[in-house]
Amino acid sequence: QLMKKRCKMCNIKTRKEGTYMKFIVDKSFFEKVDNACFGVIIARNIDNTKPNSAIQEMLKNEVNEVAEKYKDVKVKELPEIVLYREAFKKVDINPNKFMCSIEALVSRTVKSQFVPNINTLVDLGNALSLKYNVPLGVHDIDKFAGDIELRFANENDTFIPFGSQEYDNPPAGELVYVSGNEVKTRKWAWRQGEKSKIDENIKNAFIPLDGFIENKEKILELQKEFVKILTEMGATCEVGFVDKDNNVFEF
């Protein structure tokens, strides 16, 4: 019997027994980046089939604010971006060649003053990423091949780039989000693949919020706001937190 405890205010469930999946961050990663931490959201019963005008407006407002706020600065020198650039270097990722997704998103926003509407869940993720200057991923749990891990790649791991049908093999030792041997995101928080593409059919999502002790409060605020909006959309959410002292979250 699955035992559940429900928060009446925010529709969050925490599972005490009957856990069936895990998010695991390899302990060897924390040996290199000991200040890293991850907010986690598990969202179920998502309805991503219809446009949401409020979220589209939210994204437009965040784009305008970011474009204006950072128009005269070098994005890569922003303190909140430097955190990710320095961490990338610690795991042998060149941030000049492979920008963290939040640096890439902010840079594109400043340059073009535009982020396209994709679908409700993607638009919401982009809006909140820009609001908090935090990278996040959205993954379809129903497409997982097993537990979801952040670990260093091995020779059996495969990846399909966006717009491709061909498998690629990330080099052994590259930091990846992976389920089974199917890589969901290469180079930590650089780029998701074709099989991680979020469309209108998604029902259940795994959403990691990548951060550090230095911006932990932002991570927790982002997690709280994301859950609030998802709950208002009718989803049921479960939350967790992972760091060097607790590298596994069961859901």
PDB file of C-alpha atoms in Angstrom:
ATOM      1  CA  GLN A   1       0.000   0.000   0.000  1.00  0.00           C
ATOM      2  CA  LEU A   2       1.486   3.324  -1.099  1.00  0.00           C
ATOM      3  CA  MET A   3       1.427   5.762   1.782  1.00  0.00           C
ATOM      4  CA  LYS A   4       1.109   9.421   0.853  1.00  0.00           C
ATOM      5  CA  LYS A   5       1.118  12.657   2.763  1.00  0.00           C
ATOM      6  CA  ARG A   6      -0.602  15.613   1.045  1.00  0.00           C
ATOM      7  CA  CYS A   7       0.050  19.298   1.597  1.00  0.00           C
ATOM      8  CA  LYS A   8      -3.413  20.889   1.307  1.00  0.00           C
ATOM      9  CA  MET A   9      -2.035  24.315   0.436  1.00  0.00           C
ATOM     10  CA  CYS A  10       0.197  23.340  -2.487  1.00  0.00           C
ATOM     11  CA  ASN A  11      -1.021  19.893  -3.584  1.00  0.00           C
ATOM     12  CA  ILE A  12       2.424  18.347  -2.958  1.00  0.00           C
ATOM     13  CA  LYS A  13       2.729  14.665  -2.203  1.00  0.00           C
ATOM     14  CA  THR A  14       5.693  13.032  -0.508  1.00  0.00           C
ATOM     15  CA  ARG A  15       5.971   9.266  -0.738  1.00  0.00           C
ATOM     16  CA  LYS A  16       6.958   7.382   2.399  1.00  0.00           C
ATOM     17  CA  GLU A  17       6.880   3.888   0.956  1.00  0.00           C
ATOM     18  CA  GLY A  18       6.583   2.246  -2.440  1.00  0.00           C
ATOM     19  CA  THR A  19       9.206   4.405  -4.130  1.00  0.00           C
ATOM     20  CA  TYR A  20       9.903   3.218  -7.626  1.00  0.00           C
ATOM     21  CA  MET A  21      12.389   5.648  -9.215  1.00  0.00           C
ATOM     22  CA  LYS A  22      15.418   7.684  -8.164  1.00  0.00           C
ATOM     23  CA  PHE A  23      17.342  10.783  -9.140  1.00  0.00           C
ATOM     24  CA  ILE A  24      20.983  10.046  -8.384  1.00  0.00           C
ATOM     25  CA  VAL A  25      23.888  12.475  -8.539  1.00  0.00           C
ATOM     26  CA  ASP A  26      27.184  10.590  -8.671  1.00  0.00           C
ATOM     27  CA  LYS A  27      29.254  11.131  -5.552  1.00  0.00           C
ATOM     28  CA  SER A  28      32.363  11.593  -7.691  1.00  0.00           C
ATOM     29  CA  PHE A  29      30.730  14.715  -9.149  1.00  0.00           C
ATOM     30  CA  PHE A  30      30.514  16.278  -5.685  1.00  0.00           C
ATOM     31  CA  GLU A  31      34.225  15.568  -5.217  1.00  0.00           C
ATOM     32  CA  LYS A  32      34.797  18.054  -8.042  1.00  0.00           C
ATOM     33  CA  VAL A  33      31.933  20.490  -7.358  1.00  0.00           C
ATOM     34  CA  ASP A  34      31.184  20.196  -3.662  1.00  0.00           C
ATOM     35  CA  ASN A  35      29.019  23.337  -3.560  1.00  0.00           C
ATOM     36  CA  ALA A  36      26.507  22.061  -6.140  1.00  0.00           C
ATOM     37  CA  CYS A  37      22.889  21.436  -5.214  1.00  0.00           C
ATOM     38  CA  PHE A  38      19.722  20.521  -7.083  1.00  0.00           C
ATOM     39  CA  GLY A  39      16.099  21.368  -6.536  1.00  0.00           C
ATOM     40  CA  VAL A  40      13.855  18.667  -7.977  1.00  0.00           C
ATOM     41  CA  ILE A  41      10.226  18.789  -9.089  1.00  0.00           C
ATOM     42  CA  ILE A  42       8.192  15.756 -10.094  1.00  0.00           C
ATOM     43  CA  ALA A  43       4.993  16.917 -11.806  1.00  0.00           C
ATOM     44  CA  ARG A  44       2.204  14.492 -12.671  1.00  0.00           C
ATOM     45  CA  ASN A  45      -1.045  14.782 -14.637  1.00  0.00           C
ATOM     46  CA  ILE A  46       0.192  17.749 -16.655  1.00  0.00           C
ATOM     47  CA  ASP A  47      -2.065  19.153 -19.363  1.00  0.00           C
ATOM     48  CA  ASN A  48       0.300  20.589 -21.977  1.00  0.00           C
ATOM     49  CA  THR A  49      -2.157  20.446 -24.859  1.00  0.00           C
ATOM     50  CA  LYS A  50      -3.363  24.044 -24.866  1.00  0.00           C
ATOM     51  CA  PRO A  51      -1.664  27.447 -25.066  1.00  0.00           C
ATOM     52  CA  ASN A  52      -1.719  29.437 -21.837  1.00  0.00           C
ATOM     53  CA  SER A  53      -1.999  33.172 -22.423  1.00  0.00           C
ATOM     54  CA  ALA A  54      -0.914  34.052 -18.869  1.00  0.00           C
ATOM     55  CA  ILE A  55       2.319  32.058 -19.221  1.00  0.00           C
ATOM     56  CA  GLN A  56       2.936  33.489 -22.695  1.00  0.00           C
ATOM     57  CA  GLU A  57       2.572  36.968 -21.209  1.00  0.00           C
ATOM     58  CA  MET A  58       4.868  36.003 -18.333  1.00  0.00           C
ATOM     59  CA  LEU A  59       7.546  34.874 -20.784  1.00  0.00           C
ATOM     60  CA  LYS A  60       7.190  38.082 -22.818  1.00  0.00           C
ATOM     61  CA  ASN A  61       7.576  40.205 -19.676  1.00  0.00           C
ATOM     62  CA  GLU A  62      10.659  38.304 -18.487  1.00  0.00           C
ATOM     63  CA  VAL A  63      12.241  38.607 -21.936  1.00  0.00           C
ATOM     64  CA  ASN A  64      11.671  42.371 -21.960  1.00  0.00           C
ATOM     65  CA  GLU A  65      13.017  42.772 -18.440  1.00  0.00           C
ATOM     66  CA  VAL A  66      16.163  40.715 -19.068  1.00  0.00           C
ATOM     67  CA  ALA A  67      16.845  42.415 -22.412  1.00  0.00           C
ATOM     68  CA  GLU A  68      16.669  45.827 -20.769  1.00  0.00           C
ATOM     69  CA  LYS A  69      18.493  44.887 -17.554  1.00  0.00           C
ATOM     70  CA  TYR A  70      21.535  43.347 -19.248  1.00  0.00           C
ATOM     71  CA  LYS A  71      21.736  45.333 -22.473  1.00  0.00           C
ATOM     72  CA  ASP A  72      24.985  47.083 -21.497  1.00  0.00           C
ATOM     73  CA  VAL A  73      26.772  44.254 -19.669  1.00  0.00           C
ATOM     74  CA  LYS A  74      28.719  41.145 -20.632  1.00  0.00           C
ATOM     75  CA  VAL A  75      26.464  38.240 -19.716  1.00  0.00           C
ATOM     76  CA  LYS A  76      29.376  35.899 -19.035  1.00  0.00           C
ATOM     77  CA  GLU A  77      30.655  38.294 -16.350  1.00  0.00           C
ATOM     78  CA  LEU A  78      27.423  38.386 -14.340  1.00  0.00           C
ATOM     79  CA  PRO A  79      28.106  36.885 -10.874  1.00  0.00           C
ATOM     80  CA  GLU A  80      25.198  34.446 -11.197  1.00  0.00           C
ATOM     81  CA  ILE A  81      26.535  33.233 -14.554  1.00  0.00           C
ATOM     82  CA  VAL A  82      30.148  33.051 -13.344  1.00  0.00           C
ATOM     83  CA  LEU A  83      29.020  30.425 -10.802  1.00  0.00           C
ATOM     84  CA  TYR A  84      28.113  28.066 -13.640  1.00  0.00           C
ATOM     85  CA  ARG A  85      31.133  28.891 -15.786  1.00  0.00           C
ATOM     86  CA  GLU A  86      33.508  28.112 -12.932  1.00  0.00           C
ATOM     87  CA  ALA A  87      31.705  24.855 -12.124  1.00  0.00           C
ATOM     88  CA  PHE A  88      31.834  23.799 -15.788  1.00  0.00           C
ATOM     89  CA  LYS A  89      35.606  24.215 -15.719  1.00  0.00           C
ATOM     90  CA  LYS A  90      35.851  21.931 -12.672  1.00  0.00           C
ATOM     91  CA  VAL A  91      34.303  19.083 -14.666  1.00  0.00           C
ATOM     92  CA  ASP A  92      36.378  19.798 -17.796  1.00  0.00           C
ATOM     93  CA  ILE A  93      33.672  21.584 -19.801  1.00  0.00           C
ATOM     94  CA  ASN A  94      34.875  24.680 -21.669  1.00  0.00           C
ATOM     95  CA  PRO A  95      32.176  27.319 -20.939  1.00  0.00           C
ATOM     96  CA  ASN A  96      33.296  29.433 -23.909  1.00  0.00           C
ATOM     97  CA  LYS A  97      32.594  26.573 -26.311  1.00  0.00           C
ATOM     98  CA  PHE A  98      29.724  24.925 -24.433  1.00  0.00           C
ATOM     99  CA  MET A  99      27.721  27.588 -22.605  1.00  0.00           C
ATOM    100  CA  CYS A 100      25.508  26.579 -19.733  1.00  0.00           C
ATOM    101  CA  SER A 101      21.886  26.749 -20.911  1.00  0.00           C
ATOM    102  CA  ILE A 102      21.093  29.759 -18.722  1.00  0.00           C
ATOM    103  CA  GLU A 103      24.018  31.756 -20.142  1.00  0.00           C
ATOM    104  CA  ALA A 104      22.919  30.827 -23.661  1.00  0.00           C
ATOM    105  CA  LEU A 105      19.287  31.752 -22.951  1.00  0.00           C
ATOM    106  CA  VAL A 106      20.139  35.115 -21.389  1.00  0.00           C
ATOM    107  CA  SER A 107      22.625  35.928 -24.157  1.00  0.00           C
ATOM    108  CA  ARG A 108      20.081  35.145 -26.903  1.00  0.00           C
ATOM    109  CA  THR A 109      17.427  37.154 -25.079  1.00  0.00           C
ATOM    110  CA  VAL A 110      19.651  40.224 -24.784  1.00  0.00           C
ATOM    111  CA  LYS A 111      20.714  39.960 -28.420  1.00  0.00           C
ATOM    112  CA  SER A 112      17.330  39.297 -30.053  1.00  0.00           C
ATOM    113  CA  GLN A 113      14.914  40.545 -27.360  1.00  0.00           C
ATOM    114  CA  PHE A 114      12.791  37.522 -28.242  1.00  0.00           C
ATOM    115  CA  VAL A 115      12.165  33.964 -27.052  1.00  0.00           C
ATOM    116  CA  PRO A 116       9.617  32.020 -29.121  1.00  0.00           C
ATOM    117  CA  ASN A 117       6.560  30.339 -27.662  1.00  0.00           C
ATOM    118  CA  ILE A 118       6.984  26.558 -27.933  1.00  0.00           C
ATOM    119  CA  ASN A 119       4.322  25.084 -25.673  1.00  0.00           C
ATOM    120  CA  THR A 120       3.021  25.887 -22.197  1.00  0.00           C
ATOM    121  CA  LEU A 121       5.503  23.821 -20.175  1.00  0.00           C
ATOM    122  CA  VAL A 122       8.546  24.927 -22.184  1.00  0.00           C
ATOM    123  CA  ASP A 123       7.391  28.563 -22.090  1.00  0.00           C
ATOM    124  CA  LEU A 124       6.987  28.358 -18.318  1.00  0.00           C
ATOM    125  CA  GLY A 125      10.458  26.849 -17.912  1.00  0.00           C
ATOM    126  CA  ASN A 126      12.033  29.559 -20.061  1.00  0.00           C
ATOM    127  CA  ALA A 127      10.203  32.329 -18.201  1.00  0.00           C
ATOM    128  CA  LEU A 128      11.289  31.082 -14.787  1.00  0.00           C
ATOM    129  CA  SER A 129      14.861  30.424 -15.930  1.00  0.00           C
ATOM    130  CA  LEU A 130      15.105  34.046 -17.025  1.00  0.00           C
ATOM    131  CA  LYS A 131      13.443  35.327 -13.863  1.00  0.00           C
ATOM    132  CA  TYR A 132      15.824  33.502 -11.511  1.00  0.00           C
ATOM    133  CA  ASN A 133      18.944  33.167 -13.723  1.00  0.00           C
ATOM    134  CA  VAL A 134      18.948  29.417 -13.096  1.00  0.00           C
ATOM    135  CA  PRO A 135      19.202  26.591 -15.647  1.00  0.00           C
ATOM    136  CA  LEU A 136      16.532  23.934 -15.535  1.00  0.00           C
ATOM    137  CA  GLY A 137      15.542  20.927 -17.588  1.00  0.00           C
ATOM    138  CA  VAL A 138      12.158  19.396 -18.299  1.00  0.00           C
ATOM    139  CA  HIS A 139      12.113  15.668 -19.034  1.00  0.00           C
ATOM    140  CA  ASP A 140       9.292  13.239 -19.782  1.00  0.00           C
ATOM    141  CA  ILE A 141       9.372  10.593 -17.034  1.00  0.00           C
ATOM    142  CA  ASP A 142       7.360   8.195 -19.193  1.00  0.00           C
ATOM    143  CA  LYS A 143      10.295   8.053 -21.638  1.00  0.00           C
ATOM    144  CA  PHE A 144      12.871   7.110 -18.996  1.00  0.00           C
ATOM    145  CA  ALA A 145      14.679   3.786 -19.304  1.00  0.00           C
ATOM    146  CA  GLY A 146      15.289   3.574 -15.554  1.00  0.00           C
ATOM    147  CA  ASP A 147      16.509   5.876 -12.816  1.00  0.00           C
ATOM    148  CA  ILE A 148      17.635   9.345 -13.884  1.00  0.00           C
ATOM    149  CA  GLU A 149      21.252  10.129 -13.033  1.00  0.00           C
ATOM    150  CA  LEU A 150      23.762  12.922 -13.293  1.00  0.00           C
ATOM    151  CA  ARG A 151      27.026  11.066 -13.790  1.00  0.00           C
ATOM    152  CA  PHE A 152      30.074  10.785 -15.984  1.00  0.00           C
ATOM    153  CA  ALA A 153      29.412   9.043 -19.302  1.00  0.00           C
ATOM    154  CA  ASN A 154      30.677   5.600 -20.244  1.00  0.00           C
ATOM    155  CA  GLU A 155      31.259   3.995 -23.639  1.00  0.00           C
ATOM    156  CA  ASN A 156      27.747   2.503 -23.737  1.00  0.00           C
ATOM    157  CA  ASP A 157      25.890   5.801 -23.421  1.00  0.00           C
ATOM    158  CA  THR A 158      24.112   7.179 -26.494  1.00  0.00           C
ATOM    159  CA  PHE A 159      22.622  10.551 -27.446  1.00  0.00           C
ATOM    160  CA  ILE A 160      20.460  11.811 -30.310  1.00  0.00           C
ATOM    161  CA  PRO A 161      20.998  15.532 -31.076  1.00  0.00           C
ATOM    162  CA  PHE A 162      18.018  17.775 -31.792  1.00  0.00           C
ATOM    163  CA  GLY A 163      16.656  17.300 -35.296  1.00  0.00           C
ATOM    164  CA  SER A 164      18.595  14.090 -35.877  1.00  0.00           C
ATOM    165  CA  GLN A 165      17.746  10.405 -36.107  1.00  0.00           C
ATOM    166  CA  GLU A 166      21.338   9.274 -35.647  1.00  0.00           C
ATOM    167  CA  TYR A 167      22.796   8.155 -32.345  1.00  0.00           C
ATOM    168  CA  ASP A 168      25.952   9.813 -31.088  1.00  0.00           C
ATOM    169  CA  ASN A 169      28.276   8.637 -28.319  1.00  0.00           C
ATOM    170  CA  PRO A 170      29.391  11.277 -25.834  1.00  0.00           C
ATOM    171  CA  PRO A 171      33.039  10.763 -24.885  1.00  0.00           C
ATOM    172  CA  ALA A 172      33.603   8.691 -21.775  1.00  0.00           C
ATOM    173  CA  GLY A 173      33.957  10.948 -18.750  1.00  0.00           C
ATOM    174  CA  GLU A 174      31.603  13.680 -19.991  1.00  0.00           C
ATOM    175  CA  LEU A 175      29.096  14.820 -17.358  1.00  0.00           C
ATOM    176  CA  VAL A 176      25.585  13.888 -18.509  1.00  0.00           C
ATOM    177  CA  TYR A 177      22.006  13.508 -17.390  1.00  0.00           C
ATOM    178  CA  VAL A 178      21.170   9.926 -18.342  1.00  0.00           C
ATOM    179  CA  SER A 179      18.461   7.300 -17.870  1.00  0.00           C
ATOM    180  CA  GLY A 180      19.774   3.798 -18.404  1.00  0.00           C
ATOM    181  CA  ASN A 181      22.264   4.461 -21.183  1.00  0.00           C
ATOM    182  CA  GLU A 182      20.146   7.095 -22.918  1.00  0.00           C
ATOM    183  CA  VAL A 183      21.668  10.539 -22.437  1.00  0.00           C
ATOM    184  CA  LYS A 184      19.051  13.216 -21.870  1.00  0.00           C
ATOM    185  CA  THR A 185      21.360  16.235 -21.531  1.00  0.00           C
ATOM    186  CA  ARG A 186      25.001  16.501 -22.573  1.00  0.00           C
ATOM    187  CA  LYS A 187      27.706  18.387 -20.733  1.00  0.00           C
ATOM    188  CA  TRP A 188      25.678  18.798 -17.542  1.00  0.00           C
ATOM    189  CA  ALA A 189      23.347  21.720 -18.347  1.00  0.00           C
ATOM    190  CA  TRP A 190      24.440  22.438 -21.910  1.00  0.00           C
ATOM    191  CA  ARG A 191      22.013  20.806 -24.351  1.00  0.00           C
ATOM    192  CA  GLN A 192      19.091  18.405 -24.240  1.00  0.00           C
ATOM    193  CA  GLY A 193      18.604  15.866 -27.024  1.00  0.00           C
ATOM    194  CA  GLU A 194      15.903  14.837 -29.476  1.00  0.00           C
ATOM    195  CA  LYS A 195      14.469  12.275 -27.063  1.00  0.00           C
ATOM    196  CA  SER A 196      14.117  14.960 -24.398  1.00  0.00           C
ATOM    197  CA  LYS A 197      12.006  17.207 -26.599  1.00  0.00           C
ATOM    198  CA  ILE A 198       8.872  18.292 -24.741  1.00  0.00           C
ATOM    199  CA  ASP A 199       5.646  18.230 -26.747  1.00  0.00           C
ATOM    200  CA  GLU A 200       1.935  18.472 -26.023  1.00  0.00           C
ATOM    201  CA  ASN A 201       1.729  14.787 -25.068  1.00  0.00           C
ATOM    202  CA  ILE A 202       3.798  14.992 -21.874  1.00  0.00           C
ATOM    203  CA  LYS A 203       1.899  13.940 -18.747  1.00  0.00           C
ATOM    204  CA  ASN A 204       4.594  13.422 -16.112  1.00  0.00           C
ATOM    205  CA  ALA A 205       7.770  15.485 -15.831  1.00  0.00           C
ATOM    206  CA  PHE A 206      11.090  15.380 -14.015  1.00  0.00           C
ATOM    207  CA  ILE A 207      12.403  18.938 -13.597  1.00  0.00           C
ATOM    208  CA  PRO A 208      15.898  19.473 -12.126  1.00  0.00           C
ATOM    209  CA  LEU A 209      16.969  22.954 -11.051  1.00  0.00           C
ATOM    210  CA  ASP A 210      20.765  23.100 -11.136  1.00  0.00           C
ATOM    211  CA  GLY A 211      22.473  25.370  -8.643  1.00  0.00           C
ATOM    212  CA  PHE A 212      24.933  25.905  -5.841  1.00  0.00           C
ATOM    213  CA  ILE A 213      24.986  26.700  -2.174  1.00  0.00           C
ATOM    214  CA  GLU A 214      25.671  30.309  -3.200  1.00  0.00           C
ATOM    215  CA  ASN A 215      22.298  30.593  -4.995  1.00  0.00           C
ATOM    216  CA  LYS A 216      20.395  28.005  -2.969  1.00  0.00           C
ATOM    217  CA  GLU A 217      17.727  30.501  -1.927  1.00  0.00           C
ATOM    218  CA  LYS A 218      17.000  31.253  -5.573  1.00  0.00           C
ATOM    219  CA  ILE A 219      16.752  27.538  -6.304  1.00  0.00           C
ATOM    220  CA  LEU A 220      14.208  27.086  -3.512  1.00  0.00           C
ATOM    221  CA  GLU A 221      12.223  30.176  -4.547  1.00  0.00           C
ATOM    222  CA  LEU A 222      12.155  28.965  -8.150  1.00  0.00           C
ATOM    223  CA  GLN A 223      11.076  25.507  -7.036  1.00  0.00           C
ATOM    224  CA  LYS A 224       8.245  26.986  -4.968  1.00  0.00           C
ATOM    225  CA  GLU A 225       6.961  29.248  -7.762  1.00  0.00           C
ATOM    226  CA  PHE A 226       7.199  26.493 -10.396  1.00  0.00           C
ATOM    227  CA  VAL A 227       5.169  24.147  -8.175  1.00  0.00           C
ATOM    228  CA  LYS A 228       2.578  26.848  -7.467  1.00  0.00           C
ATOM    229  CA  ILE A 229       1.978  27.481 -11.167  1.00  0.00           C
ATOM    230  CA  LEU A 230       1.929  23.786 -12.081  1.00  0.00           C
ATOM    231  CA  THR A 231      -0.551  23.112  -9.285  1.00  0.00           C
ATOM    232  CA  GLU A 232      -2.779  25.936 -10.529  1.00  0.00           C
ATOM    233  CA  MET A 233      -2.663  24.200 -13.929  1.00  0.00           C
ATOM    234  CA  GLY A 234      -4.004  21.011 -12.311  1.00  0.00           C
ATOM    235  CA  ALA A 235      -0.787  19.037 -11.905  1.00  0.00           C
ATOM    236  CA  THR A 236       0.222  17.182  -8.742  1.00  0.00           C
ATOM    237  CA  CYS A 237       3.774  17.920  -7.608  1.00  0.00           C
ATOM    238  CA  GLU A 238       6.412  16.280  -5.445  1.00  0.00           C
ATOM    239  CA  VAL A 239       9.623  18.078  -4.518  1.00  0.00           C
ATOM    240  CA  GLY A 240      13.107  17.144  -3.385  1.00  0.00           C
ATOM    241  CA  PHE A 241      16.582  18.520  -2.834  1.00  0.00           C
ATOM    242  CA  VAL A 242      19.946  16.922  -3.577  1.00  0.00           C
ATOM    243  CA  ASP A 243      23.430  17.933  -2.446  1.00  0.00           C
ATOM    244  CA  LYS A 244      26.713  16.329  -1.394  1.00  0.00           C
ATOM    245  CA  ASP A 245      25.187  15.135   1.887  1.00  0.00           C
ATOM    246  CA  ASN A 246      22.124  13.623   0.236  1.00  0.00           C
ATOM    247  CA  ASN A 247      22.889  12.552  -3.331  1.00  0.00           C
ATOM    248  CA  VAL A 248      19.723  10.505  -3.986  1.00  0.00           C
ATOM    249  CA  PHE A 249      16.084  11.584  -4.267  1.00  0.00           C
ATOM    250  CA  GLU A 250      13.452   8.857  -4.467  1.00  0.00           C
ATOM    251  CA  PHE A 251      10.053   9.497  -6.038  1.00  0.00           C
TER     252      PHE A 251
END
